[in-house]
Structure formats: structure tokens, C-alpha cells
């Protein structure tokens, strides 16, 4: 967690900007908190951490330090060993697609669809008795946009079986009508 002035997209001081640049250069996965948004946190964290300046970088709840410390860690090569790497989007998408044998990327989830197309595909899948997992694309804009490019399929829902794109609602309806849906879902084709 990076406590900074501003946000990674709009740092509001040179030190925060340099810190963000270093973390991004090393593909470090981090979230941030704008200390200008909460004066109590801004002042309280200085006392809590016994560190008087910002930005402050924390990992697993422990203070790593400010910009000078991060620069030292970068120079020594330690930054790459102590900081978690951001998973590359393509690797993340492959991992999500293969999370379950039958994976549905949709608006909403099994319990509550958030669009008519997603609702229809849930009804079809639920009637097959086949186990499946869902991923709510409304919760993750990076996945929502990235999967469109990755799969070369511009709309949602998107159904995957054993890591392969089956298609959207229209394809699933056609497979159902032709009697091919169950074999496809079971990976028998």
C-alpha cells in the first residue's frame, strides 16, 4: 500500500511521482491512498509509523519506507525480491478462464445477473445441471476490456469450457436447441 499525495495517475508532489514511476517500472502490484483525502490519516500515520514524510510504502502491514529507502532497495536489486509483481494481464486472463472447467464471464454472478443476456444464459446453464463458475466483469474493468481483445469477442456474457471460448448467449442458445450444449459443457466434443 502506497500512502501518497494524490493518486498514481495524478501524483500531487514530485516524490510521490518518483515513487509511482519506480513501482511501475518494476511491475510492482500496489494500491494507493491519497493522504490529502483524509487529514486524520495523514497526521495519524506519521505518528503510527514514526515516519514524518510522504510517500510511505507498506507491505503486508509493515513500513518499507519512503522514496529514499525505495531508491536504495531499487539500486541494490532488493526491490524486485521483496515486492509482489503485478500479474501480466494475459496471464491473469488465462488463469481466470481456466479457474473452473466451465467458466462464465458475465454482468453479475450466479446469484444475481445484472443484465438480461446474463440472466438468460444463467437459466440455460442452471437447467443443464453442470457445475460452473462465474466472474463478474462489472467488478474489474481491466478484465472486462482485456478479455474482449484476448478472446476477440466483443460482448458479454462469454462462456469458456476447459479454457476455450464457446461463445455468447446466441451460440449457447443454438447449442441448446441442437442438443449439443451438454456434450460441449462436459468437454466431450
Coordinates of N, CA and C in Angstrom, one line a residue:
X1 N 0.9 -1.2 0.0 CA 0.0 0.0 0.0 C 0.9 1.2 0.0
X2 N 0.6 2.1 -0.9 CA 1.4 3.4 -1.0 C 0.5 4.5 -0.5
X3 N 1.0 5.2 0.6 CA 0.3 6.4 1.1 C 1.0 7.5 0.4
X4 N 0.3 8.3 -0.4 CA 0.9 9.3 -1.2 C 0.1 10.6 -1.3
X5 N 0.7 11.6 -1.9 CA 0.0 12.8 -2.2 C -0.6 12.7 -3.6
X6 N -1.9 12.6 -3.7 CA -2.6 12.4 -5.0 C -2.8 10.9 -5.3
X7 N -2.9 10.6 -6.5 CA -3.1 9.2 -7.0 C -2.0 8.8 -7.9
X8 N -1.9 7.5 -8.2 CA -0.9 7.1 -9.2 C -1.0 7.7 -10.6
X9 N -2.3 8.0 -11.0 CA -2.5 8.7 -12.2 C -2.2 10.2 -12.1
X10 N -2.4 10.8 -11.0 CA -2.2 12.2 -10.8 C -1.5 12.5 -9.4
X11 N -0.2 12.1 -9.4 CA 0.6 12.4 -8.2 C 0.6 13.9 -8.0
X12 N 0.5 14.4 -6.7 CA 0.5 15.8 -6.4 C 1.7 16.3 -5.7
X13 N 2.8 15.5 -5.9 CA 4.2 16.0 -5.5 C 5.2 15.2 -6.2
X14 N 6.4 15.8 -6.4 CA 7.5 15.1 -7.1 C 7.9 13.8 -6.5
X15 N 7.9 13.7 -5.2 CA 8.4 12.5 -4.5 C 7.4 11.4 -4.8
X16 N 6.1 11.7 -4.7 CA 5.1 10.7 -4.9 C 5.1 10.2 -6.4
X17 N 5.4 11.2 -7.3 CA 5.5 10.8 -8.7 C 6.7 9.9 -9.0
X18 N 7.8 10.2 -8.3 CA 9.0 9.3 -8.5 C 8.8 7.9 -7.9
X19 N 8.1 7.9 -6.8 CA 7.8 6.6 -6.2 C 6.9 5.7 -7.1
X20 N 5.9 6.3 -7.7 CA 5.0 5.6 -8.6 C 5.7 5.1 -9.8
X21 N 6.6 6.0 -10.3 CA 7.4 5.6 -11.5 C 8.3 4.4 -11.2
X22 N 8.9 4.4 -10.0 CA 9.8 3.3 -9.7 C 9.0 2.0 -9.5
X23 N 7.8 2.1 -8.8 CA 7.0 0.9 -8.6 C 6.5 0.3 -10.0
X24 N 6.0 1.3 -10.8 CA 5.5 0.8 -12.1 C 6.7 0.2 -13.0
X25 N 7.8 0.8 -12.9 CA 9.0 0.3 -13.7 C 9.3 -1.1 -13.4
X26 N 9.1 -1.4 -12.1 CA 9.4 -2.8 -11.6 C 8.2 -3.7 -11.5
X27 N 7.1 -3.2 -12.2 CA 5.8 -4.0 -12.2 C 5.4 -4.5 -10.9
X28 N 5.5 -3.6 -9.9 CA 5.1 -3.9 -8.5 C 3.6 -3.7 -8.4
X29 N 2.9 -4.7 -7.9 CA 1.4 -4.6 -7.7 C 1.2 -3.8 -6.4
X30 N 0.5 -2.7 -6.5 CA 0.3 -1.9 -5.3 C -1.1 -1.1 -5.4
X31 N -1.6 -0.8 -4.3 CA -2.8 0.0 -4.2 C -2.3 1.3 -3.5
X32 N -3.1 2.4 -3.6 CA -2.7 3.6 -3.0 C -3.8 4.3 -2.2
X33 N -3.3 5.2 -1.4 CA -4.3 6.0 -0.6 C -3.8 7.5 -0.7
X34 N -4.7 8.4 -1.1 CA -4.4 9.8 -1.2 C -4.5 10.4 0.2
X35 N -3.4 10.8 0.8 CA -3.4 11.4 2.1 C -4.1 12.7 2.2
X36 N -4.2 13.4 1.0 CA -4.9 14.7 1.0 C -6.4 14.4 1.2
X37 N -6.9 13.2 1.1 CA -8.3 12.9 1.2 C -8.8 12.7 2.6
X38 N -7.8 12.6 3.6 CA -8.2 12.3 5.0 C -7.1 12.9 5.9
X39 N -7.3 14.1 6.5 CA -6.3 14.7 7.3 C -6.0 13.9 8.5
X40 N -7.0 13.2 9.1 CA -6.7 12.3 10.3 C -5.7 11.2 9.9
X41 N -5.9 10.6 8.8 CA -5.0 9.5 8.4 C -3.6 10.1 8.1
X42 N -3.6 11.3 7.4 CA -2.3 12.0 7.1 C -1.5 12.2 8.3
X43 N -2.1 12.8 9.3 CA -1.4 13.1 10.6 C -1.1 11.8 11.4
X44 N -2.1 11.0 11.5 CA -2.0 9.8 12.3 C -1.0 8.8 11.9
X45 N -0.8 8.7 10.6 CA 0.1 7.7 10.0 C 1.6 8.1 10.3
X46 N 1.8 9.5 10.4 CA 3.1 10.0 10.7 C 3.5 9.5 12.1
X47 N 2.6 9.6 13.0 CA 2.8 9.1 14.4 C 2.9 7.6 14.5
X48 N 2.0 6.9 13.9 CA 1.9 5.5 13.9 C 3.2 4.8 13.3
X49 N 3.6 5.4 12.2 CA 4.8 4.8 11.6 C 6.1 5.4 12.0
X50 N 6.0 6.5 12.8 CA 7.2 7.2 13.2 C 8.0 7.6 12.0
X51 N 7.3 8.0 10.9 CA 8.0 8.4 9.7 C 7.3 9.7 9.3
X52 N 8.0 10.8 9.3 CA 7.4 12.1 9.2 C 7.0 12.6 7.8
X53 N 7.4 11.9 6.8 CA 7.1 12.4 5.4 C 6.4 11.4 4.6
X54 N 5.9 11.9 3.4 CA 5.2 11.1 2.4 C 6.0 11.2 1.1
X55 N 5.9 10.2 0.2 CA 5.1 9.0 0.3 C 5.7 8.0 1.3
X56 N 4.8 7.0 1.7 CA 5.2 5.9 2.6 C 4.8 4.6 1.9
X57 N 5.6 3.6 1.8 CA 5.3 2.4 1.2 C 5.2 1.3 2.3
X58 N 4.1 0.6 2.3 CA 3.9 -0.5 3.3 C 3.7 -1.8 2.5
X59 N 4.2 -2.9 3.1 CA 4.0 -4.2 2.5 C 3.6 -5.2 3.6
X60 N 2.5 -5.9 3.4 CA 1.9 -6.8 4.5 C 1.8 -6.1 5.8
X61 N 1.4 -4.8 5.8 CA 1.2 -4.1 7.0 C 2.5 -3.5 7.7
X62 N 3.6 -3.7 7.1 CA 4.9 -3.2 7.6 C 5.4 -2.1 6.7
X63 N 5.9 -1.0 7.4 CA 6.5 0.1 6.7 C 7.8 -0.3 6.0
X64 N 7.9 -0.1 4.7 CA 9.2 -0.3 4.0 C 10.0 1.0 4.1
X65 N 9.3 2.1 3.8 CA 10.0 3.4 3.9 C 9.5 4.4 2.9
X66 N 10.2 5.5 2.8 CA 9.9 6.5 1.9 C 10.6 6.4 0.6
X67 N 10.7 7.4 -0.2 CA 11.3 7.4 -1.5 C 12.8 7.0 -1.4
X68 N 13.5 7.6 -0.5 CA 15.0 7.3 -0.4 C 15.2 5.8 -0.1
X69 N 14.5 5.2 0.7 CA 14.6 3.8 1.0 C 14.3 3.0 -0.2
X70 N 13.2 3.3 -0.9 CA 12.8 2.6 -2.1 C 13.9 2.7 -3.2
X71 N 14.5 3.9 -3.3 CA 15.6 4.1 -4.3 C 16.8 3.2 -3.9
X72 N 17.1 3.1 -2.6 CA 18.2 2.3 -2.2 C 17.9 0.8 -2.5
X73 N 16.6 0.4 -2.2 CA 16.2 -1.0 -2.5 C 16.3 -1.3 -4.0
X74 N 15.9 -0.3 -4.8 CA 16.0 -0.4 -6.3 C 17.5 -0.6 -6.7
X75 N 18.3 0.2 -6.2 CA 19.8 0.2 -6.5 C 20.4 -1.1 -6.2
X76 N 20.0 -1.7 -5.0 CA 20.6 -2.9 -4.6 C 20.0 -4.2 -5.2
X77 N 18.9 -4.0 -5.9 CA 18.2 -5.1 -6.5 C 17.2 -5.8 -5.6
X78 N 17.1 -5.3 -4.3 CA 16.2 -5.9 -3.3 C 14.8 -5.6 -3.6
X79 N 14.5 -4.5 -4.3 CA 13.1 -4.2 -4.5 C 12.4 -5.3 -5.3
X80 N 13.0 -5.9 -6.3 CA 12.4 -6.9 -7.1 C 12.2 -8.2 -6.2
X81 N 13.0 -8.4 -5.2 CA 12.8 -9.6 -4.4 C 11.7 -9.5 -3.3
X82 N 11.5 -8.2 -2.8 CA 10.6 -8.1 -1.7 C 9.2 -7.6 -2.1
X83 N 9.0 -7.1 -3.3 CA 7.7 -6.6 -3.7 C 7.0 -7.5 -4.6
X84 N 5.7 -7.7 -4.4 CA 4.9 -8.6 -5.3 C 4.8 -8.0 -6.7
X85 N 5.0 -8.9 -7.7 CA 4.8 -8.4 -9.0 C 3.4 -8.4 -9.5
X86 N 3.1 -7.4 -10.3 CA 1.7 -7.4 -10.9 C 1.7 -8.5 -11.9
X87 N 0.6 -9.3 -11.8 CA 0.4 -10.3 -12.8 C 0.1 -9.7 -14.2
X88 N 0.8 -10.1 -15.2 CA 0.5 -9.6 -16.5 C -0.9 -10.0 -16.9
X89 N -1.6 -9.0 -17.6 CA -3.0 -9.2 -17.9 C -3.3 -10.5 -18.6
X90 N -2.5 -10.8 -19.6 CA -2.7 -12.0 -20.4 C -2.6 -13.3 -19.5
X91 N -1.7 -13.3 -18.6 CA -1.5 -14.4 -17.7 C -2.7 -14.5 -16.7
X92 N -3.1 -13.3 -16.3 CA -4.3 -13.3 -15.4 C -5.6 -13.8 -16.1
X93 N -5.8 -13.4 -17.3 CA -6.9 -13.8 -18.1 C -6.9 -15.3 -18.3
X94 N -5.8 -15.9 -18.7 CA -5.6 -17.3 -18.9 C -6.0 -18.0 -17.6
X95 N -5.5 -17.5 -16.5 CA -5.7 -18.1 -15.1 C -7.2 -18.1 -14.8
X96 N -7.9 -16.9 -15.1 CA -9.3 -16.8 -14.8 C -10.1 -17.8 -15.7
X97 N -9.8 -17.8 -17.0 CA -10.5 -18.6 -17.9 C -10.4 -20.1 -17.5
X98 N -9.3 -20.5 -16.9 CA -9.1 -21.9 -16.5 C -9.4 -22.1 -15.0
X99 N -10.0 -21.2 -14.4 CA -10.3 -21.3 -13.0 C -11.2 -22.5 -12.7
X100 N -12.1 -22.8 -13.6 CA -13.0 -23.9 -13.5 C -13.2 -24.5 -14.9
X101 N -13.6 -25.8 -15.0 CA -13.8 -26.4 -16.3 C -14.8 -25.6 -17.1
X102 N -15.9 -25.1 -16.5 CA -16.8 -24.3 -17.2 C -16.9 -22.9 -16.5
X103 N -16.5 -21.9 -17.2 CA -16.3 -20.5 -16.7 C -17.2 -19.6 -17.5
X104 N -18.0 -18.8 -16.8 CA -18.9 -17.8 -17.4 C -18.5 -16.4 -17.0
X105 N -18.1 -15.6 -17.9 CA -17.8 -14.2 -17.7 C -19.1 -13.4 -18.0
X106 N -19.6 -12.7 -17.0 CA -20.9 -12.1 -17.1 C -21.1 -10.8 -16.3
X107 N -22.2 -10.2 -16.5 CA -22.5 -9.0 -15.7 C -23.3 -9.5 -14.5
X108 N -22.7 -9.5 -13.3 CA -23.3 -10.1 -12.2 C -22.7 -11.4 -11.8
X109 N -23.4 -12.3 -11.1 CA -22.9 -13.6 -10.7 C -24.0 -14.6 -10.7
X110 N -23.7 -15.8 -10.3 CA -24.7 -16.9 -10.2 C -26.0 -16.5 -9.5
X111 N -25.8 -15.7 -8.4 CA -26.9 -15.4 -7.5 C -27.8 -14.3 -8.1
X112 N -27.1 -13.3 -8.9 CA -27.8 -12.2 -9.4 C -27.2 -11.7 -10.7
X113 N -27.9 -11.9 -11.8 CA -27.5 -11.4 -13.1 C -27.8 -9.9 -13.1
X114 N -26.9 -9.1 -13.7 CA -27.1 -7.7 -13.8 C -27.4 -7.2 -15.2
X115 N -27.8 -8.1 -16.1 CA -28.3 -7.8 -17.4 C -29.2 -9.0 -18.0
X116 N -30.0 -8.7 -18.9 CA -30.9 -9.7 -19.4 C -30.2 -10.9 -20.1
X117 N -29.1 -10.6 -20.8 CA -28.4 -11.6 -21.5 C -27.8 -12.6 -20.5
X118 N -27.2 -12.0 -19.5 CA -26.5 -12.8 -18.4 C -27.6 -13.6 -17.7
X119 N -28.8 -13.1 -17.5 CA -29.8 -13.8 -16.8 C -30.3 -15.0 -17.6
X120 N -30.4 -14.8 -18.9 CA -30.8 -15.9 -19.8 C -29.8 -17.0 -19.9
X121 N -28.5 -16.7 -19.9 CA -27.5 -17.7 -20.0 C -27.4 -18.5 -18.7
X122 N -27.6 -17.8 -17.6 CA -27.7 -18.5 -16.3 C -28.8 -19.5 -16.2
X123 N -30.0 -19.1 -16.7 CA -31.1 -20.0 -16.7 C -30.8 -21.3 -17.5
X124 N -30.2 -21.1 -18.7 CA -29.8 -22.2 -19.6 C -28.8 -23.1 -18.9
X125 N -27.8 -22.5 -18.3 CA -26.7 -23.3 -17.6 C -27.3 -24.0 -16.4
X126 N -28.1 -23.4 -15.6 CA -28.7 -24.0 -14.4 C -29.5 -25.2 -14.8
X127 N -30.2 -25.2 -16.0 CA -31.0 -26.3 -16.4 C -30.2 -27.5 -16.9
X128 N -28.9 -27.3 -17.1 CA -28.1 -28.4 -17.5 C -27.6 -29.3 -16.4
X129 N -27.5 -28.7 -15.2 CA -27.0 -29.5 -14.0 C -25.5 -29.5 -14.0
X130 N -24.8 -28.9 -14.9 CA -23.4 -28.9 -15.0 C -22.8 -27.8 -14.0
X131 N -21.8 -28.1 -13.3 CA -21.2 -27.1 -12.4 C -20.4 -26.1 -13.2
X132 N -20.5 -24.9 -12.8 CA -19.8 -23.8 -13.5 C -19.5 -22.7 -12.5
X133 N -18.5 -21.9 -12.8 CA -18.1 -20.7 -12.0 C -18.4 -19.5 -12.8
X134 N -18.6 -18.3 -12.1 CA -18.8 -17.1 -12.8 C -17.8 -16.0 -12.4
X135 N -17.6 -15.1 -13.3 CA -16.8 -13.9 -13.0 C -17.5 -12.7 -13.3
X136 N -17.7 -11.7 -12.4 CA -18.5 -10.5 -12.6 C -17.6 -9.5 -13.3
X137 N -17.7 -9.2 -14.6 CA -16.9 -8.3 -15.3 C -17.1 -6.9 -14.9
X138 N -18.2 -6.6 -14.2 CA -18.5 -5.2 -13.7 C -17.6 -4.9 -12.5
X139 N -17.0 -5.9 -11.9 CA -16.2 -5.7 -10.7 C -14.7 -5.4 -11.1
X140 N -14.4 -5.6 -12.4 CA -13.0 -5.5 -12.8 C -12.9 -5.0 -14.2
X141 N -12.6 -3.7 -14.4 CA -12.6 -3.1 -15.7 C -11.5 -3.6 -16.6
X142 N -10.3 -3.9 -15.9 CA -9.2 -4.4 -16.7 C -9.5 -5.8 -17.4
X143 N -10.2 -6.7 -16.6 CA -10.6 -7.9 -17.2 C -11.7 -7.7 -18.2
X144 N -12.6 -6.8 -17.9 CA -13.8 -6.6 -18.8 C -13.3 -6.2 -20.2
X145 N -12.3 -5.2 -20.2 CA -11.8 -4.8 -21.5 C -10.8 -5.7 -22.1
X146 N -9.9 -6.3 -21.3 CA -8.9 -7.2 -21.7 C -9.4 -8.5 -22.3
X147 N -10.5 -9.0 -21.8 CA -11.0 -10.3 -22.3 C -11.6 -10.1 -23.7
X148 N -12.2 -8.9 -23.9 CA -12.7 -8.7 -25.3 C -11.7 -8.8 -26.3
X149 N -10.5 -8.3 -26.1 CA -9.4 -8.3 -27.0 C -8.8 -9.7 -27.0
X150 N -8.6 -10.3 -25.8 CA -8.0 -11.6 -25.7 C -8.7 -12.7 -26.5
X151 N -10.1 -12.6 -26.3 CA -10.9 -13.7 -26.9 C -11.4 -13.3 -28.3
X152 N -11.2 -12.0 -28.7 CA -11.7 -11.5 -29.9 C -13.2 -11.7 -30.0
X153 N -13.9 -11.4 -28.9 CA -15.3 -11.5 -28.7 C -15.8 -10.2 -28.0
X154 N -16.5 -9.4 -28.7 CA -16.8 -8.0 -28.2 C -17.8 -7.8 -27.1
X155 N -18.6 -8.9 -26.8 CA -19.7 -8.7 -25.9 C -19.7 -9.7 -24.8
X156 N -20.6 -9.5 -23.8 CA -20.7 -10.4 -22.7 C -22.2 -10.8 -22.6
X157 N -22.5 -12.0 -22.1 CA -21.6 -12.9 -21.4 C -20.7 -13.7 -22.4
X158 N -19.6 -14.3 -21.9 CA -18.7 -15.2 -22.6 C -18.6 -16.5 -21.8
X159 N -18.8 -17.6 -22.5 CA -18.7 -18.9 -21.9 C -17.5 -19.6 -22.4
X160 N -16.7 -20.1 -21.4 CA -15.5 -20.9 -21.7 C -15.6 -22.3 -21.1
X161 N -15.2 -23.3 -21.9 CA -15.1 -24.7 -21.4 C -13.7 -25.2 -21.6
X162 N -13.1 -25.6 -20.5 CA -11.7 -26.1 -20.5 C -10.7 -25.1 -21.2
X163 N -10.9 -23.8 -20.8 CA -10.1 -22.7 -21.3 C -10.3 -22.3 -22.8
X164 N -11.3 -22.9 -23.4 CA -11.6 -22.5 -24.8 C -13.0 -21.7 -24.8
X165 N -13.0 -20.6 -25.6 CA -14.2 -19.8 -25.8 C -15.3 -20.7 -26.5
X166 N -16.4 -20.8 -26.0 CA -17.6 -21.4 -26.6 C -18.3 -20.3 -27.4
X167 N -18.6 -19.2 -26.7 CA -19.3 -18.0 -27.3 C -20.2 -17.3 -26.3
X168 N -21.1 -16.6 -26.9 CA -22.0 -15.8 -26.0 C -23.4 -16.5 -26.0
X169 N -24.4 -15.7 -25.6 CA -25.7 -16.2 -25.5 C -26.3 -16.8 -26.7
X170 N -26.1 -16.2 -27.9 CA -26.7 -16.7 -29.1 C -26.1 -18.1 -29.4
X171 N -24.8 -18.3 -29.3 CA -24.2 -19.6 -29.5 C -24.7 -20.6 -28.5
X172 N -24.8 -20.2 -27.3 CA -25.3 -21.2 -26.3 C -26.7 -21.6 -26.6
X173 N -27.5 -20.6 -27.0 CA -28.9 -21.0 -27.4 C -29.0 -22.0 -28.6
X174 N -28.1 -21.7 -29.6 CA -28.0 -22.6 -30.7 C -27.6 -24.0 -30.3
X175 N -26.6 -24.1 -29.4 CA -26.1 -25.4 -28.9 C -27.2 -26.1 -28.2
X176 N -28.0 -25.4 -27.4 CA -29.1 -26.0 -26.6 C -30.1 -26.5 -27.6
X177 N -30.5 -25.7 -28.6 CA -31.6 -26.2 -29.5 C -31.1 -27.4 -30.3
X178 N -29.8 -27.5 -30.6 CA -29.4 -28.6 -31.4 C -29.0 -29.8 -30.6
X179 N -29.1 -29.7 -29.2 CA -28.8 -30.8 -28.3 C -27.4 -31.0 -28.1
X180 N -26.5 -30.0 -28.5 CA -25.1 -30.2 -28.4 C -24.5 -29.5 -27.1
X181 N -25.4 -28.8 -26.4 CA -24.9 -28.0 -25.2 C -24.2 -28.9 -24.2
X182 N -25.0 -29.9 -23.7 CA -24.4 -30.7 -22.6 C -23.1 -31.4 -23.0
X183 N -23.0 -32.0 -24.2 CA -21.7 -32.6 -24.5 C -20.6 -31.5 -24.6
X184 N -20.9 -30.3 -25.1 CA -19.9 -29.2 -25.1 C -19.5 -28.8 -23.7
X185 N -20.5 -28.7 -22.8 CA -20.2 -28.3 -21.4 C -19.3 -29.4 -20.7
X186 N -19.5 -30.6 -21.1 CA -18.8 -31.7 -20.4 C -17.4 -31.9 -21.1
X187 N -17.2 -31.1 -22.2 CA -15.9 -31.2 -22.9 C -15.8 -32.5 -23.7
X188 N -16.9 -33.0 -24.2 CA -16.9 -34.2 -24.9 C -16.8 -34.1 -26.4
X189 N -16.7 -32.8 -26.9 CA -16.7 -32.6 -28.4 C -15.3 -32.5 -28.8

